[in-house]
GROMACS .gro file of C-alpha atoms in nm:
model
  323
    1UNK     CA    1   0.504  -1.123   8.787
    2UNK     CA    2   0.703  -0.912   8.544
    3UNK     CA    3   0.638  -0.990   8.157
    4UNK     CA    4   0.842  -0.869   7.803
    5UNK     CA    5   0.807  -0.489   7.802
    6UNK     CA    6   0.640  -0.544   7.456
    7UNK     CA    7   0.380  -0.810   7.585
    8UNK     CA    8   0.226  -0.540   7.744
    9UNK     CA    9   0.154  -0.338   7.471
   10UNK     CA   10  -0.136  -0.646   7.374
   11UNK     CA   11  -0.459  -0.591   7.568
   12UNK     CA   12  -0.547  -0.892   7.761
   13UNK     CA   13  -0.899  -0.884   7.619
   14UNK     CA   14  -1.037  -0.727   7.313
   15UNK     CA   15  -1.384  -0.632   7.184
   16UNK     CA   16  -1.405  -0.654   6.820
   17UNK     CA   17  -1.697  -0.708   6.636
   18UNK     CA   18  -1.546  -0.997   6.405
   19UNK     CA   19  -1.888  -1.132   6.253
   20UNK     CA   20  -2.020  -0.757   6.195
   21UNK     CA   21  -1.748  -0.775   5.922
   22UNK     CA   22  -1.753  -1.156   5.780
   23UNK     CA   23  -1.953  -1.140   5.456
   24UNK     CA   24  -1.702  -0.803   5.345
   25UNK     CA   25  -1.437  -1.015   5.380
   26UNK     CA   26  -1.592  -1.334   5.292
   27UNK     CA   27  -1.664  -1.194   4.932
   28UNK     CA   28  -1.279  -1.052   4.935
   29UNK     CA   29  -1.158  -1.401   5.020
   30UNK     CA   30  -1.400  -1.541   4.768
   31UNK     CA   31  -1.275  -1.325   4.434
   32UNK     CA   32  -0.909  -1.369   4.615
   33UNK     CA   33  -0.920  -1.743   4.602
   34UNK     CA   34  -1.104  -1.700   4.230
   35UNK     CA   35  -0.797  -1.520   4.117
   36UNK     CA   36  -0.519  -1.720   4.307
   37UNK     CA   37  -0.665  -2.003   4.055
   38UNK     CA   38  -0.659  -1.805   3.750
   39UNK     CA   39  -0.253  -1.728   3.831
   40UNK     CA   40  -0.206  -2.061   3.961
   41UNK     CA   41  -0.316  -2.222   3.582
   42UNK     CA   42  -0.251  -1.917   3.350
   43UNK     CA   43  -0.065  -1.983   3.128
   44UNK     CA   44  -0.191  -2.327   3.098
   45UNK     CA   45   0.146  -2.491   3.028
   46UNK     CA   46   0.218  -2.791   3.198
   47UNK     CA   47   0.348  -2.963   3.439
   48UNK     CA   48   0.275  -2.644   3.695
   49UNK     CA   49   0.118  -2.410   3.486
   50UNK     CA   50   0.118  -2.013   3.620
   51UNK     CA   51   0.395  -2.156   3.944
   52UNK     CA   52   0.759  -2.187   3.835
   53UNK     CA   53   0.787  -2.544   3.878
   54UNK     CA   54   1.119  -2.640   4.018
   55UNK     CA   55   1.341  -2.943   3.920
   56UNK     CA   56   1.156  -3.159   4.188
   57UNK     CA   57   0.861  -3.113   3.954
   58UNK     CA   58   0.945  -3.043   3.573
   59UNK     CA   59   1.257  -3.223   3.616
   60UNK     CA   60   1.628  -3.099   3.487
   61UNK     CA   61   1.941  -3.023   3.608
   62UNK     CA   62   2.043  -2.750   3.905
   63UNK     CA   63   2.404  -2.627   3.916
   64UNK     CA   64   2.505  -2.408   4.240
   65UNK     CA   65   2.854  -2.241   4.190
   66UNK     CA   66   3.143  -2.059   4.331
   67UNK     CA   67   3.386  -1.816   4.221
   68UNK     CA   68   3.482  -1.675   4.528
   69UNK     CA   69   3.680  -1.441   4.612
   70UNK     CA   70   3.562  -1.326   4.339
   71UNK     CA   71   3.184  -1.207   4.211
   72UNK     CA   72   3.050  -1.421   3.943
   73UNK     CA   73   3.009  -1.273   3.612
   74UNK     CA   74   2.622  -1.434   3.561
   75UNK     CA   75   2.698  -1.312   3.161
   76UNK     CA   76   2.953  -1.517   3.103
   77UNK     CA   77   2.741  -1.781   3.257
   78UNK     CA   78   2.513  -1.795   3.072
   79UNK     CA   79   2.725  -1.702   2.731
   80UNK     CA   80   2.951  -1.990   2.829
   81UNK     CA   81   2.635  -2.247   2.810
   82UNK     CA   82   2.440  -2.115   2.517
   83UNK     CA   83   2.614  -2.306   2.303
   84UNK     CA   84   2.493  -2.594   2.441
   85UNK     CA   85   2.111  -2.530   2.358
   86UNK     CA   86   1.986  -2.610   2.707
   87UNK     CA   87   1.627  -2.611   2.739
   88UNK     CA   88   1.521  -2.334   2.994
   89UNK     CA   89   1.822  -2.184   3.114
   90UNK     CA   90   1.818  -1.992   3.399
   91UNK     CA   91   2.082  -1.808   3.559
   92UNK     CA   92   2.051  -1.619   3.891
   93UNK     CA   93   2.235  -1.514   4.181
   94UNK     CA   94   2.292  -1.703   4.486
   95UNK     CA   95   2.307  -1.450   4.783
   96UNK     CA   96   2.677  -1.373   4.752
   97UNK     CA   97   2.819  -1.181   4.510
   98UNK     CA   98   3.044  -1.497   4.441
   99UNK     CA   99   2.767  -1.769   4.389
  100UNK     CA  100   2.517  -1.825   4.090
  101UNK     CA  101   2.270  -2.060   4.089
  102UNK     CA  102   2.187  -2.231   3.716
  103UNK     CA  103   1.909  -2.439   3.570
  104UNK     CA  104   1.825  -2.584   3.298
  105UNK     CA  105   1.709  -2.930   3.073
  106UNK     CA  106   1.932  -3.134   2.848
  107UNK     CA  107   1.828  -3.143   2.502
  108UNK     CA  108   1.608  -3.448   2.408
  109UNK     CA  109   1.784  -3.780   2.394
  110UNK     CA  110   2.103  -3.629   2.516
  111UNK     CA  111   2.327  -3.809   2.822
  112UNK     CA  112   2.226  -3.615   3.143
  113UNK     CA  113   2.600  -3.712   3.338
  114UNK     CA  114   2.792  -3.629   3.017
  115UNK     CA  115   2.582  -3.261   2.952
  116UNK     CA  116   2.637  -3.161   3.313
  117UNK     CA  117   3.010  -3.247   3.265
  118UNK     CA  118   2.988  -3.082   2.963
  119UNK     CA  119   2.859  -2.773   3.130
  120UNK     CA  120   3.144  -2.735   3.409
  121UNK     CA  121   3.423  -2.790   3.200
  122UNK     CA  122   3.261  -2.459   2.963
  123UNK     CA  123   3.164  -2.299   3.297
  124UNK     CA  124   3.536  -2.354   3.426
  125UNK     CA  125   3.695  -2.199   3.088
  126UNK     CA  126   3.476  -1.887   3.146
  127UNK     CA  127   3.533  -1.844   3.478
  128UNK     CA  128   3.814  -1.991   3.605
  129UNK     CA  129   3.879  -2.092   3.934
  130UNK     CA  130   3.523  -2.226   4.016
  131UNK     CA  131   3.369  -2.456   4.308
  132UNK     CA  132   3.062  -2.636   4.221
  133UNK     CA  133   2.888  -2.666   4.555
  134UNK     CA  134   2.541  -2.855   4.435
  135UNK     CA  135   2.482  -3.094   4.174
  136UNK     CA  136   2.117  -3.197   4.139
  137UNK     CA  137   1.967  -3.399   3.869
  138UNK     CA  138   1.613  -3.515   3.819
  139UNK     CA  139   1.472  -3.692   3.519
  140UNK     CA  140   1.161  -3.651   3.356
  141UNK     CA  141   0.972  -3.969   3.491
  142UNK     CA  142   1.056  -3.893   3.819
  143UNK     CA  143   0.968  -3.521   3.819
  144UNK     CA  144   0.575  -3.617   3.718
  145UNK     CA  145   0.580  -3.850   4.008
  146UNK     CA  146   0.714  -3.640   4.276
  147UNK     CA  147   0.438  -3.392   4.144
  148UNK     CA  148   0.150  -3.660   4.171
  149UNK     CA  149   0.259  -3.760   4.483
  150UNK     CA  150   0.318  -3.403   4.635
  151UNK     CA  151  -0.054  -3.345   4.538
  152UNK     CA  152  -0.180  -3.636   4.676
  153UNK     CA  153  -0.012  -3.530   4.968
  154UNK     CA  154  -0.207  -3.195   4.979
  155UNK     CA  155  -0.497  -3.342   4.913
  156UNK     CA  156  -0.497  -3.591   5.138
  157UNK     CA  157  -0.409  -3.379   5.452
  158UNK     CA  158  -0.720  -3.158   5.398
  159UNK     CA  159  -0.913  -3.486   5.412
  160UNK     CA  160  -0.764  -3.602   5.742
  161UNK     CA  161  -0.820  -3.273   5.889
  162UNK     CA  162  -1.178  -3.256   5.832
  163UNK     CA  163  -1.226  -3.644   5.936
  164UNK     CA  164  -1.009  -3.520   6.246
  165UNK     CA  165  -1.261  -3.191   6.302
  166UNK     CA  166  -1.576  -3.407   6.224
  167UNK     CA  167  -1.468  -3.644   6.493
  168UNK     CA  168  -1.375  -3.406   6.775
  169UNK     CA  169  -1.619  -3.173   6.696
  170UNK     CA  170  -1.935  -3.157   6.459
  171UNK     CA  171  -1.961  -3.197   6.096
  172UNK     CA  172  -2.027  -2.789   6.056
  173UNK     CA  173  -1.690  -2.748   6.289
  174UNK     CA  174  -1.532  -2.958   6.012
  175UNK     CA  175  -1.670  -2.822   5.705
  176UNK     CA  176  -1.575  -2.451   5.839
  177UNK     CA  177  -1.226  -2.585   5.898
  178UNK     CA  178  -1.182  -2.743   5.564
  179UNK     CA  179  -1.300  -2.440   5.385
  180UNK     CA  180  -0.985  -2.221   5.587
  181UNK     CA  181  -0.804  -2.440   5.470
  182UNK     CA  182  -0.882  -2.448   5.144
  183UNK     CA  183  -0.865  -2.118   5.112
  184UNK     CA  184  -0.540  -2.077   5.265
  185UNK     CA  185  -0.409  -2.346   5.000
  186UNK     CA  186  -0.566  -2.138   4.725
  187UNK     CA  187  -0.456  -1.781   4.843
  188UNK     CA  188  -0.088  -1.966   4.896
  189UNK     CA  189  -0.057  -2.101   4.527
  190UNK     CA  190  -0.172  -1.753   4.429
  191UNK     CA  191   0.132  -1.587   4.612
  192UNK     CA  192   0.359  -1.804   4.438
  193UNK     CA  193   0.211  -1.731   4.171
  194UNK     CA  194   0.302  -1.387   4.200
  195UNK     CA  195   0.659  -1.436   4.300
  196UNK     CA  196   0.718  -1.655   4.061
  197UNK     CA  197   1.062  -1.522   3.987
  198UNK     CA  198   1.176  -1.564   4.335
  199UNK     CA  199   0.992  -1.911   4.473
  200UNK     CA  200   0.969  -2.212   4.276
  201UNK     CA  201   0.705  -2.492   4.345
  202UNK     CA  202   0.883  -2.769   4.439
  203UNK     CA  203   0.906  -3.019   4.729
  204UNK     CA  204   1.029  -2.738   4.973
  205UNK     CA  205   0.666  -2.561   4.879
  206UNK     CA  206   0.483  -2.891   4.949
  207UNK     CA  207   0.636  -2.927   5.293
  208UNK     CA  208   0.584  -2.567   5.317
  209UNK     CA  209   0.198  -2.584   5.234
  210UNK     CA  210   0.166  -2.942   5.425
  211UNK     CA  211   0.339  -2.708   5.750
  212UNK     CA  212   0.052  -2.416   5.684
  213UNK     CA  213  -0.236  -2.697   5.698
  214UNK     CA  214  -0.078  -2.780   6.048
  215UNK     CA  215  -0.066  -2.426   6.199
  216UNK     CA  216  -0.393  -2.347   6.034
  217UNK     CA  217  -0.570  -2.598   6.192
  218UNK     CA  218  -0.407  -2.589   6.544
  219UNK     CA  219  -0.547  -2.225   6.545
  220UNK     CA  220  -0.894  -2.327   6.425
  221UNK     CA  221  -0.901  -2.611   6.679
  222UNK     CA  222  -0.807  -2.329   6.958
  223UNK     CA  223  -1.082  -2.124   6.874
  224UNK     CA  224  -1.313  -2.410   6.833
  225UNK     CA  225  -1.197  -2.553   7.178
  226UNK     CA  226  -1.333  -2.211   7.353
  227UNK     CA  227  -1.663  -2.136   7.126
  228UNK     CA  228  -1.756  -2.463   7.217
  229UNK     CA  229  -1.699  -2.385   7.576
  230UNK     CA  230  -1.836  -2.087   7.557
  231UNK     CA  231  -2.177  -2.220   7.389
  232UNK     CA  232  -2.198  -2.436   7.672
  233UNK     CA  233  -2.165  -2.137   7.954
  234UNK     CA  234  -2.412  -1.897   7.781
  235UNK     CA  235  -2.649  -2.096   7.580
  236UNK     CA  236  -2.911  -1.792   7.533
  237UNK     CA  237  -2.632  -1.589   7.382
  238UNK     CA  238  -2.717  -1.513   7.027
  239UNK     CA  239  -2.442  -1.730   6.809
  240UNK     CA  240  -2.248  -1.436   6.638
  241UNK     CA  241  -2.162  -1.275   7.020
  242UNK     CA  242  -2.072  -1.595   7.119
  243UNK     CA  243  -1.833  -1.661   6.811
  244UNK     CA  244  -1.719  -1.290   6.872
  245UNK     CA  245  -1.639  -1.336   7.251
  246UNK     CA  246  -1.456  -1.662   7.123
  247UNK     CA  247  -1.241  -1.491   6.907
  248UNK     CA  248  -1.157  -1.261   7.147
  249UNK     CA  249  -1.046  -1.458   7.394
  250UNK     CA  250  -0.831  -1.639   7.212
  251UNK     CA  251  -0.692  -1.307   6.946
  252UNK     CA  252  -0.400  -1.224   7.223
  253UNK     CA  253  -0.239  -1.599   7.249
  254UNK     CA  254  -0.272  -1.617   6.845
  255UNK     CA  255  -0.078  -1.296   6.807
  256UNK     CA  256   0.236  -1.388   7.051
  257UNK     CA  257   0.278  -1.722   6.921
  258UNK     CA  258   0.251  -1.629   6.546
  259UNK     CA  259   0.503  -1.344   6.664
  260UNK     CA  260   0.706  -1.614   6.776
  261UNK     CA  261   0.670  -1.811   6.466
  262UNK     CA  262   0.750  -1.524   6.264
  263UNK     CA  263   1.056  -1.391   6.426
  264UNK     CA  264   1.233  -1.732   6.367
  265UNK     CA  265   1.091  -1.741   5.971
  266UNK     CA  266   1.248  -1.349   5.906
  267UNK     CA  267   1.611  -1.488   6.066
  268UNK     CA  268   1.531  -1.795   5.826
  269UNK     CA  269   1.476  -1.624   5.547
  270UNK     CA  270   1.746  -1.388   5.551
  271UNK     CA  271   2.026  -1.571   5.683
  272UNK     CA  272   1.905  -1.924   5.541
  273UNK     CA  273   2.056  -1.825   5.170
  274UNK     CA  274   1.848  -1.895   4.829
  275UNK     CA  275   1.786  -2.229   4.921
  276UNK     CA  276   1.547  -2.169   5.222
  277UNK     CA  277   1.410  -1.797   5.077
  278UNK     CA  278   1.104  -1.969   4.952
  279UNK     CA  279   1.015  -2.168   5.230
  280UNK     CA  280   1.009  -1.897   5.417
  281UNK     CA  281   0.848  -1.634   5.223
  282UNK     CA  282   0.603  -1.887   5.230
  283UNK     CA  283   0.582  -1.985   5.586
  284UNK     CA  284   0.526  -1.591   5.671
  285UNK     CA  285   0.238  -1.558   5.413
  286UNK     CA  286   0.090  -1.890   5.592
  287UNK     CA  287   0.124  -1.763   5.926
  288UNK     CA  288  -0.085  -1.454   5.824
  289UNK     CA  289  -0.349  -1.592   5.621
  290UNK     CA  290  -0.374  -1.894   5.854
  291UNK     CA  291  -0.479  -1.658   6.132
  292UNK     CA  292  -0.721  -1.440   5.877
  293UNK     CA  293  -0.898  -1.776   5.743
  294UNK     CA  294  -0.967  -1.922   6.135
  295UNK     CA  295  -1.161  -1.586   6.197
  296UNK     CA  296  -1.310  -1.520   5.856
  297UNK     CA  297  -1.395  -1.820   5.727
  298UNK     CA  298  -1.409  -2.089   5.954
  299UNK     CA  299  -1.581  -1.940   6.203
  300UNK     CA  300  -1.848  -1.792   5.899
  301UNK     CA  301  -1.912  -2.137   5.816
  302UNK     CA  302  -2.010  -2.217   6.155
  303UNK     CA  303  -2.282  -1.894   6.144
  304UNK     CA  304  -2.414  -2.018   5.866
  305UNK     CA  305  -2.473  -2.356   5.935
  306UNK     CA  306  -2.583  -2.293   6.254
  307UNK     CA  307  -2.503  -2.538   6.577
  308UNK     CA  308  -2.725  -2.786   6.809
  309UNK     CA  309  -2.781  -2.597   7.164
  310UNK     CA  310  -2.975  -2.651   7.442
  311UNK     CA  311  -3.308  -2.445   7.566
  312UNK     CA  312  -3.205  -2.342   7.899
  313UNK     CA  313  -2.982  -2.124   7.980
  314UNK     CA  314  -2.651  -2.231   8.213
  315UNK     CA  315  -2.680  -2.082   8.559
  316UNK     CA  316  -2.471  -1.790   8.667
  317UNK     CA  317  -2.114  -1.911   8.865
  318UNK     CA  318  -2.147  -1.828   9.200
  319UNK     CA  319  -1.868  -1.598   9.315
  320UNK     CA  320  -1.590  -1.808   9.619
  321UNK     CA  321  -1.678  -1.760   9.940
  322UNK     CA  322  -1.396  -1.617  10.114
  323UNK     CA  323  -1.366  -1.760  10.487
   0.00000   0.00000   0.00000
């Protein structure tokens, strides 16, 4: 059987000594997670804090534009609406040289429909001939519901996932779980945190997050699925080989189909315009730290918890007999 030249490159079985290695990268994970908090909340400015918080979240107005054939003069955009004393402008390009993206907040007590109107007809004496390809409003009230509710959301998938662990598994299988997953959470806000000039925290982040929980915990549930096989085949085999062998077994599959994964999320994000550019960035940093959390700290957990195993060791398999 003939495979993808590539493919072959991956060993079919490795030997690494994951557990030799945990508490070094435990501790990194640990200040890592510290820190993604810190950026998350500093500067303590609500609704989101250290994250830019999109419209979904601290509510305004978002403008997407077109001058094409022509390249948008982002200067004049943004001299054209000073006037107006919008509350946290923000001008930026939107992939084409032709296309600006705006945001910003009417003024307190103002009419949102008759500001945004407002703001094309100054935006169309700047410019000229311009196309306004996305008109999105969100007021205040609903802005600081669609950010409870996108919370909720988070938090409430972590809690299903470690009911859904405890059930299939054992309560240590679930508590190791959770904790990946609340560190991948964590080290996620912390990223965005970082780009904050080029991904927002909006609903496109919660689905984004909500999507990481998912792949996260299929490949915890993977590598659960075998060390719990494996405990059963060598049950004299001290726990950290046995979580070791696990890992190995398993470290080839997770690499092809997060390769998989990722090659669609690099088309996505630079083909899928502005729009999509954070969901993606996002996705990738998911895929990666999803992977890092199910071998460093799930599987940690486990060690340190310990698991229920039997006295007796399994008897060898007895090789076919070949008539």
């Amino acid at each position: 059987m003939k495979f993808w030249p590539l493919i072959k490159v991956l060993p079919v079985r490795t030997h690494f000594r994951f557990v030799r290695l945990s508490k070094v990268f435990s501790s990194l994970s640990v200040l890592a997670i510290a820190a993604s908090i810190f950026f998350s909340l500093y500067p303590f400015k609500p609704p989101c804090g250290g994250l830019a918080c999109g419209i979904d979240f601290a509510g305004g107005t978002v403008l997407e534009l077109s001058t094409a054939p022509n390249a948008v003069d982002t200067a004049k955009v943004r001299s054209a609406l000073d006037p107006m004393h919008l509350g946290d402008l923000v001008v930026q390009g939107g992939g084409a040289p032709s296309a600006a993206i705006i945001r910003f907040q009417a003024p307190a007590g103002a009419d949102i429909s008759k500001t945004v109107a407002t703001a094309q007809t100054h935006l169309t004496q700047a410019l000229g001939t311009v196309k306004f390809t996305r008109t999105d409003v969100v007021g205040p009230k609903v802005s600081g519901e669609l950010l409870t509710s996108g919370l909720l959301g988070l938090g409430l998938a972590i809690l299903l996932m470690l009911l859904y662990i405890w059930f299939r598994f054992e309560l240590q299988f679930g508590l190791g779980a959770v904790a990946a997953l609340f560190h991948d959470v964590f080290l996620t806000f912390g990223m965005m945190a970082l780009l904050k000039n080029y991904i927002e925290f909006d609903l496109r982040a919660v689905a984004a997050i909500l999507t990481i929980i998912g792949y996260s915990m299929n490949d915890t549930v993977v590598v659960f699925d075998r060390f719990r096989e494996n405990l059963r085949k060598y049950k004299r085999m001290p726990l950290d080989e046995v979580i070791d062998m696990s890992i190995n077994e398993m470290l080839t599959r997770t690499i092809i189909t997060s390769m998989t994964a990722v090659l669609a999320l690099v088309a996505l994000a630079v083909f899928g315009g502005p729009s999509l550019f954070g969901l993606s960035v996002i996705l990738l940093f998911g895929i990666a730290i999803g992977t890092y959390s199910s071998i460093y700290i799930a599987a940690p957990v486990i060690l340190l918890w310990g698991v229920k195993r039997a006295d007796e060791e399994a008897e060898p398999l007895k090789p076919a007999t070949v008539r």
